[in-house]
Amino acid sequence: MSSETAAATSVSTHILDTSVGRPAEGVALTLSVRSGSEGAWSAHGAGKTDADGRCKDLPALPEGTTHVRLDFAVEEYFVSNTHSTHHKAIQQAEEQQDAPRVRDSGAFFPEVAITFAVKPGEHYHVPLLLNPFGYSVYRGS
């Protein structure tokens, strides 16, 4: 009698800094899970994006997980890049778009939280397109 092993539910992500058209390296993120829409969130994993802006080593989700939250700590990424080519590109974009020049911190969005529903046995790739004044997210492949 052969035993079938159900495929684990998994998550991966990557971040593209659209203000410079490059991956966002070194962004810390946490993965939290819950079971049911009213369940309590439980921290389940953490990581940082690599040189390609990817975080591929997040742990498989526990059985019974119905919702996942990815929390991206993007403020440190923008603050740490204030003296680089990245900062010059942002300055040019701000000038061209007449964007706000005075901010309380290094990022208008100091953190980005993405919550999504999952089904057992599927893989979820969730890319984040990021710039200093906005972001977009979608289910990738």
Coordinates of N, CA and C in Angstrom, one line a residue:
M1 N 0.9 -1.2 0.0 CA 0.0 0.0 0.0 C 0.9 1.2 0.0
S2 N 0.7 2.1 -1.0 CA 1.6 3.3 -1.0 C 0.9 4.4 -0.3
S3 N 1.7 5.2 0.3 CA 1.1 6.4 1.0 C 1.4 7.6 0.2
E4 N 0.3 8.4 0.0 CA 0.5 9.7 -0.7 C 0.8 10.8 0.3
T5 N 1.7 11.6 -0.1 CA 2.1 12.7 0.7 C 1.5 14.0 0.1
A6 N 0.7 14.7 0.8 CA 0.2 15.9 0.3 C 1.3 17.0 0.1
A7 N 1.2 17.7 -0.9 CA 2.2 18.8 -1.2 C 2.0 19.9 -0.1
A8 N 3.1 20.4 0.4 CA 3.0 21.4 1.4 C 2.6 22.8 0.8
T9 N 1.9 23.6 1.5 CA 1.5 24.9 1.1 C 2.7 25.8 1.4
S10 N 3.1 26.6 0.4 CA 4.4 27.4 0.5 C 4.2 28.8 0.0
V11 N 5.1 29.6 0.4 CA 5.1 31.1 0.0 C 6.5 31.5 -0.3
S12 N 6.6 32.3 -1.4 CA 7.9 33.0 -1.7 C 7.5 34.4 -2.1
T13 N 8.5 35.2 -2.1 CA 8.3 36.6 -2.5 C 9.5 37.3 -3.1
H14 N 9.3 38.4 -3.8 CA 10.5 39.2 -4.2 C 10.0 40.6 -4.2
I15 N 11.0 41.5 -4.2 CA 10.7 43.0 -4.2 C 11.5 43.6 -5.3
L16 N 10.8 44.4 -6.2 CA 11.4 45.2 -7.2 C 11.2 46.6 -6.8
D17 N 12.3 47.4 -6.7 CA 12.2 48.8 -6.4 C 12.0 49.5 -7.8
T18 N 10.8 49.9 -8.0 CA 10.5 50.4 -9.4 C 11.0 51.8 -9.5
S19 N 11.5 52.5 -8.5 CA 12.0 53.8 -8.6 C 13.4 53.8 -9.3
V20 N 14.1 52.6 -9.2 CA 15.4 52.5 -9.8 C 15.4 51.3 -10.8
G21 N 14.3 50.5 -10.9 CA 14.3 49.4 -11.8 C 15.2 48.3 -11.4
R22 N 15.4 48.1 -10.0 CA 16.3 47.0 -9.6 C 15.7 46.3 -8.4
P23 N 16.2 45.1 -8.1 CA 15.7 44.4 -6.9 C 16.0 45.1 -5.6
A24 N 15.2 45.0 -4.6 CA 15.4 45.6 -3.3 C 16.1 44.6 -2.4
E25 N 17.4 44.7 -2.2 CA 18.2 43.8 -1.4 C 18.1 44.2 0.0
G26 N 18.1 43.2 0.9 CA 18.2 43.4 2.3 C 17.0 43.8 3.1
V27 N 15.8 43.7 2.5 CA 14.6 44.0 3.1 C 14.2 42.9 4.1
A28 N 14.0 43.2 5.4 CA 13.6 42.2 6.3 C 12.1 42.0 6.2
L29 N 11.7 40.8 6.4 CA 10.3 40.4 6.3 C 9.9 39.3 7.3
T30 N 8.7 39.3 7.7 CA 8.2 38.3 8.6 C 7.0 37.6 7.9
L31 N 6.8 36.4 8.2 CA 5.6 35.6 7.7 C 4.8 35.2 8.9
S32 N 3.5 35.5 8.9 CA 2.6 35.1 10.0 C 1.5 34.3 9.4
V33 N 0.9 33.4 10.2 CA -0.2 32.6 9.7 C -1.3 32.6 10.7
R34 N -2.5 32.2 10.2 CA -3.6 32.0 11.1 C -4.5 31.0 10.4
S35 N -5.4 30.4 11.3 CA -6.4 29.4 10.8 C -7.7 30.0 11.0
G36 N -8.4 30.3 9.9 CA -9.7 31.0 10.0 C -9.6 32.5 10.1
S37 N -10.6 33.1 9.5 CA -10.6 34.6 9.4 C -10.6 35.3 10.8
E38 N -11.0 34.6 11.8 CA -11.0 35.2 13.1 C -9.9 34.7 14.0
G39 N -9.0 33.8 13.5 CA -7.9 33.2 14.3 C -6.9 34.3 14.6
A40 N -6.1 33.9 15.6 CA -5.0 34.8 16.0 C -3.8 34.6 15.1
W41 N -3.1 35.7 14.8 CA -1.9 35.6 14.0 C -0.7 35.0 14.8
S42 N 0.0 34.1 14.2 CA 1.2 33.5 14.8 C 2.4 33.7 13.9
A43 N 3.5 34.2 14.4 CA 4.7 34.3 13.7 C 5.2 32.9 13.2
H44 N 5.6 32.8 12.0 CA 6.0 31.5 11.4 C 7.3 31.5 10.7
G45 N 7.8 32.6 10.3 CA 9.1 32.7 9.6 C 9.5 34.1 9.4
A46 N 10.8 34.2 9.1 CA 11.4 35.5 8.8 C 12.5 35.4 7.8
G47 N 12.9 36.5 7.2 CA 14.0 36.4 6.3 C 14.3 37.8 5.8
K48 N 15.3 37.9 4.8 CA 15.7 39.1 4.2 C 15.8 38.8 2.7
T49 N 15.5 39.8 1.9 CA 15.6 39.6 0.5 C 17.1 39.6 0.1
D50 N 17.4 38.7 -0.9 CA 18.8 38.6 -1.4 C 19.1 39.6 -2.4
A51 N 20.3 39.5 -3.1 CA 20.7 40.4 -4.1 C 19.8 40.5 -5.2
D52 N 19.0 39.5 -5.5 CA 18.0 39.5 -6.5 C 16.6 39.9 -6.0
G53 N 16.6 40.4 -4.8 CA 15.3 40.9 -4.2 C 14.4 39.8 -3.8
R54 N 14.9 38.5 -3.7 CA 14.0 37.4 -3.5 C 14.2 36.8 -2.1
C55 N 13.1 36.3 -1.5 CA 13.2 35.5 -0.3 C 12.5 34.2 -0.5
K56 N 13.4 33.2 -0.8 CA 12.8 31.9 -1.3 C 12.8 30.8 -0.2
D57 N 13.4 31.1 1.0 CA 13.6 30.1 2.0 C 12.6 30.2 3.2
L58 N 11.4 30.7 2.9 CA 10.4 30.7 4.0 C 9.9 29.3 4.2
P59 N 9.6 29.0 5.5 CA 9.1 27.6 5.8 C 7.8 27.3 5.2
A60 N 7.5 26.0 5.0 CA 6.2 25.6 4.5 C 5.2 26.0 5.6
L61 N 4.0 26.2 5.2 CA 2.9 26.6 6.1 C 2.4 25.4 6.9
P62 N 2.0 25.7 8.2 CA 1.4 24.6 9.0 C 0.1 24.1 8.4
E63 N -0.2 22.9 8.6 CA -1.5 22.4 8.2 C -2.6 23.2 8.9
G64 N -3.7 23.5 8.1 CA -4.8 24.2 8.7 C -4.7 25.7 8.5
T65 N -3.6 26.2 7.9 CA -3.4 27.6 7.6 C -4.4 28.1 6.5
T66 N -5.1 29.1 6.8 CA -6.1 29.7 5.8 C -5.7 31.1 5.4
H67 N -4.9 31.8 6.2 CA -4.5 33.2 5.8 C -3.0 33.4 6.2
V68 N -2.4 34.1 5.3 CA -0.9 34.5 5.5 C -0.8 36.0 5.5
R69 N 0.2 36.5 6.3 CA 0.5 37.9 6.2 C 2.0 38.0 6.1
L70 N 2.4 38.8 5.1 CA 3.8 39.1 4.9 C 4.0 40.6 5.3
D71 N 4.9 40.8 6.3 CA 5.2 42.2 6.8 C 6.6 42.5 6.3
F72 N 6.7 43.5 5.4 CA 8.0 44.0 4.9 C 8.4 45.3 5.6
A73 N 9.6 45.3 6.2 CA 10.2 46.4 6.9 C 10.9 47.3 5.8
V74 N 10.2 48.1 5.1 CA 10.9 48.8 4.0 C 11.6 50.1 4.4
E75 N 11.3 50.7 5.5 CA 11.9 51.9 5.9 C 13.4 51.8 6.0
E76 N 13.9 50.8 6.6 CA 15.3 50.6 6.7 C 16.0 50.6 5.3
Y77 N 15.3 49.9 4.4 CA 15.8 49.8 3.0 C 16.0 51.2 2.4
F78 N 14.9 52.0 2.5 CA 15.0 53.4 2.0 C 16.0 54.3 2.7
V79 N 16.0 54.2 4.0 CA 17.0 55.0 4.8 C 18.4 54.6 4.5
S80 N 18.7 53.3 4.4 CA 20.1 52.8 4.2 C 20.6 53.2 2.8
N81 N 19.7 53.5 1.9 CA 20.1 53.8 0.5 C 20.1 55.3 0.3
T82 N 20.2 56.2 1.3 CA 20.1 57.6 1.1 C 21.3 58.2 0.5
H83 N 22.4 57.6 0.5 CA 23.6 58.1 -0.1 C 24.1 57.4 -1.4
S84 N 23.2 56.7 -2.0 CA 23.6 55.9 -3.2 C 22.9 56.4 -4.4
T85 N 23.2 55.7 -5.5 CA 22.6 56.0 -6.8 C 21.1 55.9 -6.6
H86 N 20.6 55.0 -5.8 CA 19.2 54.9 -5.5 C 18.6 56.2 -5.0
H87 N 19.3 56.9 -4.1 CA 18.8 58.2 -3.6 C 18.8 59.2 -4.7
K88 N 19.8 59.2 -5.6 CA 19.8 60.2 -6.6 C 18.6 60.0 -7.6
A89 N 18.3 58.7 -7.9 CA 17.1 58.4 -8.7 C 15.8 58.8 -8.0
I90 N 15.7 58.6 -6.7 CA 14.6 59.1 -6.0 C 14.4 60.6 -6.1
Q91 N 15.5 61.3 -5.9 CA 15.5 62.8 -5.9 C 15.0 63.2 -7.3
Q92 N 15.5 62.6 -8.4 CA 15.1 63.0 -9.7 C 13.6 62.7 -9.9
A93 N 13.1 61.6 -9.4 CA 11.7 61.2 -9.5 C 10.8 62.2 -8.7
E94 N 11.3 62.6 -7.5 CA 10.6 63.6 -6.7 C 10.5 64.9 -7.4
E95 N 11.6 65.4 -8.1 CA 11.6 66.6 -8.8 C 10.6 66.6 -10.0
Q96 N 10.7 65.5 -10.7 CA 9.8 65.3 -11.9 C 8.4 65.2 -11.5
Q97 N 8.0 64.6 -10.4 CA 6.7 64.4 -10.0 C 6.1 65.4 -9.1
D98 N 7.0 66.4 -8.7 CA 6.6 67.4 -7.7 C 6.1 66.7 -6.4
A99 N 6.8 65.6 -6.0 CA 6.4 64.8 -4.9 C 6.8 65.5 -3.6
P100 N 6.2 65.2 -2.5 CA 6.6 65.8 -1.2 C 8.1 65.6 -0.9
R101 N 8.7 66.7 -0.4 CA 10.2 66.6 -0.2 C 10.5 66.5 1.3
V102 N 9.5 66.7 2.1 CA 9.8 66.6 3.6 C 8.9 65.5 4.1
R103 N 9.6 64.5 4.7 CA 8.9 63.4 5.3 C 9.4 63.2 6.7
D104 N 8.5 62.6 7.5 CA 8.9 62.3 8.9 C 10.0 61.3 9.0
S105 N 10.1 60.4 8.1 CA 11.0 59.3 8.1 C 11.6 59.1 6.7
G106 N 12.4 58.1 6.5 CA 13.0 57.8 5.2 C 12.1 57.2 4.2
A107 N 10.9 56.9 4.6 CA 9.9 56.3 3.7 C 8.5 56.7 4.0
F108 N 7.8 57.0 3.0 CA 6.4 57.4 3.2 C 5.6 56.2 3.8
F109 N 5.9 55.0 3.3 CA 5.4 53.7 3.8 C 6.5 53.0 4.6
P110 N 6.6 53.2 5.9 CA 7.7 52.5 6.6 C 7.6 51.0 6.6
E111 N 6.4 50.5 6.5 CA 6.2 49.1 6.4 C 5.1 48.8 5.5
V112 N 5.1 47.6 4.9 CA 4.0 47.1 4.0 C 3.6 45.8 4.5
A113 N 2.3 45.6 4.8 CA 1.7 44.4 5.2 C 0.7 43.8 4.2
I114 N 1.0 42.6 3.7 CA 0.1 42.0 2.7 C -0.5 40.8 3.3
T115 N -1.8 40.7 3.3 CA -2.6 39.6 3.8 C -3.3 38.9 2.7
F116 N -3.2 37.5 2.6 CA -3.9 36.8 1.6 C -4.4 35.4 2.1
A117 N -5.4 34.9 1.4 CA -5.9 33.6 1.7 C -5.2 32.5 0.9
V118 N -5.0 31.4 1.6 CA -4.3 30.2 0.9 C -5.2 29.0 1.0
K119 N -4.9 28.1 0.1 CA -5.5 26.8 0.0 C -4.4 25.7 0.2
P120 N -4.7 24.6 0.8 CA -3.7 23.5 1.0 C -3.1 23.0 -0.3
G121 N -1.8 22.8 -0.2 CA -1.0 22.2 -1.3 C -0.6 23.1 -2.4
E122 N -0.9 24.4 -2.3 CA -0.5 25.3 -3.4 C 0.7 26.1 -3.0
H123 N 1.4 26.6 -4.0 CA 2.5 27.6 -3.8 C 2.0 29.0 -4.1
Y124 N 2.4 29.9 -3.3 CA 2.0 31.3 -3.5 C 3.2 32.2 -3.6
H125 N 3.4 32.8 -4.8 CA 4.5 33.7 -5.0 C 3.9 35.1 -5.0
V126 N 4.4 35.9 -4.1 CA 3.8 37.3 -3.9 C 4.8 38.3 -4.1
P127 N 4.9 38.9 -5.3 CA 5.9 40.0 -5.6 C 5.4 41.3 -5.1
L128 N 6.3 42.1 -4.7 CA 6.0 43.5 -4.2 C 6.7 44.5 -5.1
L129 N 6.0 45.3 -5.8 CA 6.6 46.4 -6.6 C 6.6 47.6 -5.7
L130 N 7.7 48.2 -5.4 CA 7.9 49.2 -4.4 C 8.6 50.4 -4.9
N131 N 8.1 51.6 -4.5 CA 8.8 52.9 -4.7 C 8.6 53.7 -3.4
P132 N 9.3 54.8 -3.3 CA 9.1 55.6 -2.0 C 7.7 56.1 -1.7
F133 N 6.9 56.2 -2.7 CA 5.6 56.8 -2.5 C 4.4 55.9 -2.9
G134 N 4.7 54.6 -3.1 CA 3.6 53.7 -3.4 C 4.1 52.3 -3.6
Y135 N 3.2 51.3 -3.6 CA 3.5 50.0 -3.9 C 2.4 49.2 -4.5
S136 N 2.7 48.1 -5.1 CA 1.7 47.2 -5.7 C 2.1 45.8 -5.5
V137 N 1.1 44.9 -5.4 CA 1.4 43.5 -5.1 C 0.4 42.7 -5.9
Y138 N 0.8 41.5 -6.2 CA 0.0 40.6 -7.0 C 0.4 39.2 -6.7
R139 N -0.5 38.2 -7.1 CA -0.1 36.8 -7.0 C 0.7 36.4 -8.3
G140 N 1.9 36.1 -8.1 CA 2.7 35.7 -9.2 C 2.7 34.2 -9.4
S141 N 3.7 33.7 -10.2 CA 3.7 32.3 -10.5 C 5.1 31.8 -10.2

